[in-house]
Every structure is written in structure tokens, then in C-alpha cells.
Amino acid sequence: QVQLVESGGGLVQAGGSLRLSCAASGRTFSRYAMGWFRQAPGKEREFVAALSWSGGSINYADSVKGRFTISRDNAKNTAYLQMNSLKPEDTAVYYCAARYLSDRPSPSRNDYDYWGQGTQVTVSS
């Protein structure tokens, strides 16, 4: 198994930036595809971005394409989500997720095996 802990959330003005981190432990981090999802009040958890275990494939939701960047540092057992040009619509709890031995950056929640507890991101106008 793997444990995931998100950090880096907070309150930011529209147009600002945040970088979220997802620290992993328990298994070989490099063997997991990593994903970021978010959930706003009253809405279902939605896909944000994903990265294959090899780092060779990346998938972004249309709503964040060009503004967000997903990356990973296997030496630190950490995945990141750099968020630029933030909008109030980005306000949500952000979750990282891991899928073991998958090289596909799947946008489906059902494809992920492990989840963090989430970190709040609030973007004010």
C-alpha cells in the first residue's frame, strides 16, 4: 500500500499561484501513476491532471490546460501540481491519487487505488 499526504493549499487572490505537493510513502513511488482531482461543494470529484509512472504521458482537464502543471520527483517521493492564473472556479478540495503499476494517466476516479485526505484551495476575486 501507499499513503498520500497533500499540502500547499491555502487562500489566494484570483490570478495568483499555488503549488500543491503530494508526499507518498509505503511502496515504490516510481511504480505509480499519479493523479490530481478536486471537489467543490455540491459537486462530484473531478479530474484535474495525471502523470504516468514513467513520466512520459500527461493528461489535463480542459479547464486547467495551460494553467496547471503536474510533475513528480521520484527521489523525494513527491508529486506536484503547479497552479497558475488561478480563478475562483478553481476553489475546491484537491486530492492526489495513485495507481499502482499503471503507465496510463487516467482521468477516471475508479482507476486509482489510493487517495490522500485533500487540501483546501480557495481563490478569491
XYZ file of C-alpha atoms in Angstrom, residues 12-99:
88
model
C -5.003 33.138 -2.881
C -6.280 36.024 -4.976
C -7.519 35.425 -8.495
C -4.597 35.435 -10.884
C -2.213 34.141 -8.262
C -0.362 30.853 -7.974
C -0.045 27.903 -5.627
C 1.967 24.715 -5.700
C 0.452 21.607 -4.184
C 2.595 18.707 -3.020
C 1.698 15.060 -2.530
C 4.126 13.117 -0.374
C 3.975 9.342 -0.760
C 5.232 6.515 1.412
C 4.839 2.765 1.789
C 5.675 1.403 -1.661
C 7.947 2.168 -4.574
C 6.720 5.593 -5.614
C 8.091 5.389 -9.129
C 5.781 2.454 -9.903
C 2.624 4.564 -9.532
C 0.812 6.738 -11.968
C -0.196 9.893 -10.107
C -3.335 11.950 -10.470
C -4.854 15.129 -9.077
C -8.598 15.537 -8.569
C -10.709 18.225 -6.955
C -14.119 18.511 -5.381
C -16.080 21.710 -4.883
C -19.064 21.955 -2.520
C -22.118 20.308 -4.023
C -20.185 18.809 -6.923
C -18.661 15.454 -7.739
C -14.951 14.887 -7.559
C -13.496 15.813 -10.939
C -10.296 15.092 -12.773
C -7.584 17.750 -12.881
C -4.339 16.198 -14.111
C -2.443 12.914 -14.206
C 1.086 11.696 -14.881
C 2.259 8.222 -15.820
C 4.768 6.370 -13.646
C 7.372 6.762 -16.353
C 6.737 10.487 -16.635
C 6.227 10.131 -20.353
C 2.493 10.773 -20.530
C 0.467 13.636 -19.073
C -3.255 14.296 -19.123
C -5.002 17.571 -18.185
C -8.606 18.548 -17.830
C -9.627 21.160 -20.384
C -10.498 23.580 -17.599
C -6.900 23.735 -16.343
C -4.907 23.162 -19.515
C -2.325 25.878 -19.987
C -2.554 26.994 -16.352
C -1.684 23.918 -14.280
C 1.372 21.683 -14.486
C 1.723 18.235 -12.948
C 5.167 16.846 -12.171
C 6.917 14.347 -9.940
C 10.231 13.968 -8.162
C 10.804 10.283 -7.531
C 13.876 10.963 -5.406
C 11.636 12.855 -2.984
C 8.644 10.507 -3.350
C 6.552 13.552 -4.157
C 4.153 14.656 -6.864
C 3.321 18.299 -7.518
C 0.606 20.412 -9.028
C 1.728 23.900 -10.000
C -1.334 26.118 -10.366
C -1.010 29.469 -12.118
C -3.560 32.083 -13.161
C -5.965 30.794 -10.559
C -9.656 31.540 -10.896
C -12.464 31.492 -8.322
C -13.814 28.445 -10.169
C -10.691 26.553 -9.067
C -11.825 26.692 -5.441
C -12.100 23.123 -4.167
C -10.529 20.460 -2.030
C -7.687 18.972 -4.049
C -6.814 15.299 -3.751
C -3.860 13.351 -5.030
C -4.272 9.742 -6.076
C -2.035 6.844 -7.065
C -2.490 3.868 -9.361
